[in-house]
Tab-separated table of C-alpha atoms in Angstrom:
chain	number	residue	atom	x	y	z
C	1	MET	CA	10.721	28.888	35.430
C	2	ARG	CA	9.355	25.502	34.366
C	3	LYS	CA	6.203	27.134	32.967
C	4	ILE	CA	8.358	29.496	30.902
C	5	LEU	CA	10.388	26.598	29.409
C	6	VAL	CA	7.237	24.633	28.591
C	7	GLY	CA	5.750	27.755	27.016
C	8	LEU	CA	8.858	28.284	24.872
C	9	MET	CA	8.858	24.646	23.767
C	10	LEU	CA	5.204	24.906	22.764
C	11	MET	CA	5.952	28.073	20.780
C	12	PHE	CA	8.836	26.332	18.964
C	13	CYS	CA	6.627	23.336	18.151
C	14	ALA	CA	3.774	25.553	16.970
C	15	ALA	CA	6.202	27.367	14.673
C	16	GLY	CA	7.320	24.052	13.213
C	17	TRP	CA	10.745	24.142	14.891
C	18	SER	CA	12.275	21.247	16.701
C	19	VAL	CA	14.352	21.784	19.796
C	20	THR	CA	16.731	19.044	18.665
C	21	ARG	CA	17.355	18.723	14.925
C	22	CYS	CA	18.888	15.700	13.276
C	23	ALA	CA	21.662	16.683	10.854
C	24	ALA	CA	20.631	13.876	8.488
C	25	HIS	CA	17.354	15.680	7.791
C	26	SER	CA	18.854	19.077	6.989
C	27	GLU	CA	19.391	18.355	3.270
C	28	HIS	CA	15.881	16.943	2.918
C	29	ASP	CA	14.417	19.896	4.867
C	30	ALA	CA	16.238	22.426	2.678
C	31	GLU	CA	14.976	20.724	-0.473
C	32	ALA	CA	11.433	20.544	0.908
C	33	ALA	CA	11.465	24.227	1.872
C	34	ALA	CA	12.661	25.230	-1.606
C	35	THR	CA	9.893	23.347	-3.401
C	36	PRO	CA	6.126	23.254	-2.963
C	37	ARG	CA	4.984	20.519	-0.595
C	38	PRO	CA	3.719	17.511	-2.543
C	39	THR	CA	0.551	15.796	-1.436
C	40	ARG	CA	2.188	12.410	-2.089
C	41	SER	CA	5.539	10.926	-3.051
C	42	SER	CA	7.321	12.180	-6.136
C	43	PRO	CA	7.243	9.339	-8.664
C	44	GLY	CA	10.209	8.063	-10.638
C	45	ALA	CA	13.907	7.618	-10.032
C	46	ASN	CA	15.012	10.033	-7.314
C	47	PRO	CA	16.954	9.874	-4.023
C	48	TRP	CA	13.765	9.158	-2.052
C	49	ASN	CA	12.730	6.129	-4.140
C	50	ARG	CA	15.649	3.764	-3.625
C	51	GLY	CA	13.719	0.731	-2.362
C	52	ARG	CA	14.277	-2.650	-3.954
C	53	GLN	CA	11.714	-5.281	-4.774
C	54	PRO	CA	11.977	-8.135	-2.261
C	55	ALA	CA	13.500	-11.338	-3.628
C	56	ASP	CA	11.094	-13.383	-1.483
C	57	TRP	CA	7.703	-11.648	-1.475
C	58	GLN	CA	6.140	-14.191	0.902
C	59	ALA	CA	8.865	-13.645	3.505
C	60	GLU	CA	8.413	-9.878	3.135
C	61	ILE	CA	4.650	-10.154	3.715
C	62	GLU	CA	5.298	-12.297	6.775
C	63	ARG	CA	7.827	-9.755	8.069
C	64	TYR	CA	5.301	-6.909	7.839
C	65	HIS	CA	2.100	-8.769	8.604
C	66	GLY	CA	3.182	-11.551	10.974
C	67	HIS	CA	1.890	-14.369	8.767
C	68	VAL	CA	0.971	-14.966	5.135
C	69	GLY	CA	-2.639	-15.596	4.206
C	70	PRO	CA	-4.710	-15.619	1.019
C	71	TRP	CA	-5.833	-12.004	1.487
C	72	ASN	CA	-2.186	-10.858	1.528
C	73	VAL	CA	-1.433	-12.889	-1.577
C	74	LEU	CA	-4.507	-11.518	-3.340
C	75	GLY	CA	-3.254	-7.982	-2.615
C	76	TRP	CA	0.212	-8.905	-3.890
C	77	ARG	CA	-1.282	-10.384	-7.077
C	78	ILE	CA	-3.395	-7.253	-7.677
C	79	GLY	CA	-0.321	-5.057	-7.108
C	80	GLN	CA	1.762	-7.066	-9.577
C	81	ALA	CA	-1.030	-6.922	-12.181
C	82	ALA	CA	-1.436	-3.157	-11.685
C	83	MET	CA	2.273	-2.543	-12.297
C	84	ARG	CA	2.245	-4.733	-15.383
C	85	GLU	CA	-0.948	-3.171	-16.821
C	86	LEU	CA	0.111	0.439	-16.144
C	87	GLY	CA	3.803	0.133	-16.997
C	88	ALA	CA	5.099	0.932	-13.508
C	89	GLU	CA	8.218	-0.321	-11.768
C	90	TRP	CA	8.331	-1.594	-8.208
C	91	GLY	CA	8.993	1.224	-5.752
C	92	ASP	CA	8.904	4.064	-8.287
C	93	HIS	CA	5.746	5.412	-6.595
C	94	SER	CA	4.139	6.213	-9.941
C	95	LEU	CA	0.893	4.505	-8.920
C	96	GLU	CA	-1.797	5.877	-6.662
C	97	ILE	CA	-3.646	2.977	-5.021
C	98	ILE	CA	-6.880	3.042	-3.044
C	99	CYS	CA	-7.890	-0.199	-1.336
C	100	HIS	CA	-11.685	-0.202	-0.816
C	101	ILE	CA	-12.411	-2.670	2.005
C	102	PRO	CA	-14.496	-3.110	5.150
C	103	MET	CA	-12.361	-1.887	8.061
C	104	ALA	CA	-11.860	-5.308	9.623
C	105	THR	CA	-9.670	-8.363	9.266
C	106	PRO	CA	-9.211	-10.379	7.120
C	107	TYR	CA	-10.026	-7.711	4.482
C	108	SER	CA	-7.347	-5.327	5.738
C	109	CYS	CA	-4.734	-8.003	4.989
C	110	LEU	CA	-4.957	-6.876	1.345
C	111	ILE	CA	-3.036	-3.723	2.327
C	112	GLU	CA	0.281	-5.431	3.136
C	113	GLY	CA	-0.009	-7.511	-0.032
C	114	LEU	CA	-0.462	-4.359	-2.118
C	115	MET	CA	2.468	-2.723	-0.331
C	116	VAL	CA	4.844	-5.635	-0.940
C	117	GLY	CA	3.520	-6.083	-4.481
C	118	THR	CA	4.126	-2.473	-5.570
C	119	GLY	CA	6.507	-0.791	-3.135
C	120	ASN	CA	3.826	1.798	-2.327
C	121	SER	CA	3.007	2.666	1.273
C	122	GLN	CA	0.485	4.507	3.383
C	123	GLY	CA	3.230	6.701	4.813
C	124	ARG	CA	4.170	7.854	1.304
C	125	LEU	CA	0.486	8.679	0.674
C	126	ASP	CA	0.355	6.589	-2.498
C	127	LEU	CA	-1.472	3.670	-0.834
C	128	ARG	CA	-4.694	4.622	0.892
C	129	VAL	CA	-7.682	2.839	2.380
C	130	SER	CA	-11.324	3.679	1.817
C	131	GLU	CA	-13.965	2.048	3.975
C	132	GLU	CA	-16.605	-0.118	2.336
C	133	LEU	CA	-19.644	-1.263	4.288
C	134	THR	CA	-19.731	-4.796	2.926
C	135	SER	CA	-17.337	-7.339	1.477
C	136	ALA	CA	-19.497	-7.432	-1.660
C	137	THR	CA	-18.029	-4.078	-2.752
C	138	ILE	CA	-14.323	-4.799	-2.162
C	139	HIS	CA	-12.144	-3.426	-4.950
C	140	VAL	CA	-8.800	-1.733	-5.563
C	141	SER	CA	-8.537	1.446	-7.644
C	142	VAL	CA	-5.173	2.185	-9.238
C	143	ARG	CA	-4.194	5.300	-11.173
C	144	LYS	CA	-0.915	6.039	-12.917
C	145	ILE	CA	0.149	9.465	-11.624
C	146	GLY	CA	0.367	12.108	-14.330
C	147	THR	CA	-1.865	10.174	-16.706
C	148	PRO	CA	-5.607	9.611	-17.031
C	149	ARG	CA	-5.016	5.827	-16.903
C	150	THR	CA	-7.056	4.201	-14.127
C	151	LEU	CA	-7.844	0.563	-13.404
C	152	GLU	CA	-10.294	-1.043	-11.016
C	153	PHE	CA	-9.550	-4.526	-9.707
C	154	ARG	CA	-12.615	-6.428	-8.458
C	155	PRO	CA	-11.932	-9.756	-6.746
C	156	HIS	CA	-14.469	-12.414	-7.696
C	157	ALA	CA	-17.151	-12.900	-5.029
C	158	VAL	CA	-16.817	-16.687	-5.303
C	159	TYR	CA	-13.118	-16.478	-4.470
C	160	LEU	CA	-13.652	-14.021	-1.601
C	161	ASN	CA	-16.298	-16.318	-0.097
C	162	LYS	CA	-13.842	-19.197	-0.330
C	163	ILE	CA	-11.098	-17.417	1.654
C	164	GLU	CA	-13.268	-15.523	4.130
C	165	SER	CA	-12.977	-16.656	7.770
C	166	ARG	CA	-10.764	-19.685	7.199
C	167	PRO	CA	-8.975	-21.430	10.074
C	168	ALA	CA	-5.204	-21.003	10.457
C	169	SER	CA	-4.687	-24.666	9.549
C	170	GLU	CA	-5.831	-23.902	5.962
C	171	LEU	CA	-3.692	-20.789	5.346
C	172	ALA	CA	-0.689	-22.514	3.741
C	173	ARG	CA	-2.900	-24.368	1.255
C	174	LEU	CA	-4.892	-21.222	0.418
C	175	VAL	CA	-1.703	-19.152	-0.008
C	176	ASP	CA	-0.244	-21.713	-2.416
C	177	GLU	CA	-3.529	-21.924	-4.307
C	178	CYS	CA	-3.846	-18.121	-4.659
C	179	ALA	CA	-0.232	-17.813	-5.844
C	180	LYS	CA	-0.854	-20.359	-8.613
C	181	MET	CA	-4.284	-19.212	-9.846
C	182	THR	CA	-4.575	-17.045	-12.944
C	183	ASP	CA	-5.435	-13.377	-12.595
C	184	ALA	CA	-8.728	-14.060	-14.377
C	185	ASP	CA	-9.649	-16.646	-11.732
C	186	LEU	CA	-8.994	-14.135	-8.925
C	187	PHE	CA	-10.278	-10.768	-10.176
C	188	THR	CA	-11.587	-8.748	-13.087
C	189	ILE	CA	-9.883	-5.619	-14.340
C	190	ARG	CA	-12.184	-2.769	-15.270
C	191	ARG	CA	-10.829	0.138	-17.300
C	192	PRO	CA	-13.166	3.099	-16.594
């Protein structure tokens, strides 16, 4: 009997059915079934994009990341510049962001900064990571969905060398410094 129940459960799962359905998802499921499946979030004002920009971005980074460091702040600064340059609003998911980094810390700390800076997320498929083999090729590509507008943010090598592998005792100073620097001192913006 147990084998039969397990077999039935596997058949339900393979068919995309859940044995226990949450009523809160029924409206979303009906809408999703009626429309083609998007490959990423639908941009703009809609019921699924109701997030609000955090009043305290540093506290929000700390909440997600566990601490705030210069790599997080650099990601936040790039995210803010991307929204400003491409005319996007926080959390409207109108930007497609690819963070090109070596798959190691501290480089990966850029991701949470970009997330808090734009409202994009990996789960919404509008913030992705692409592996680079060296820190010399770190950059962030940003495209405004539905337009040909694309930007490439390249952090300055001198700045990256300054913040790479710093002890925890220097983080607060480096965070404050990164928050106060001009965009031009932190990165270049290339418009391909």
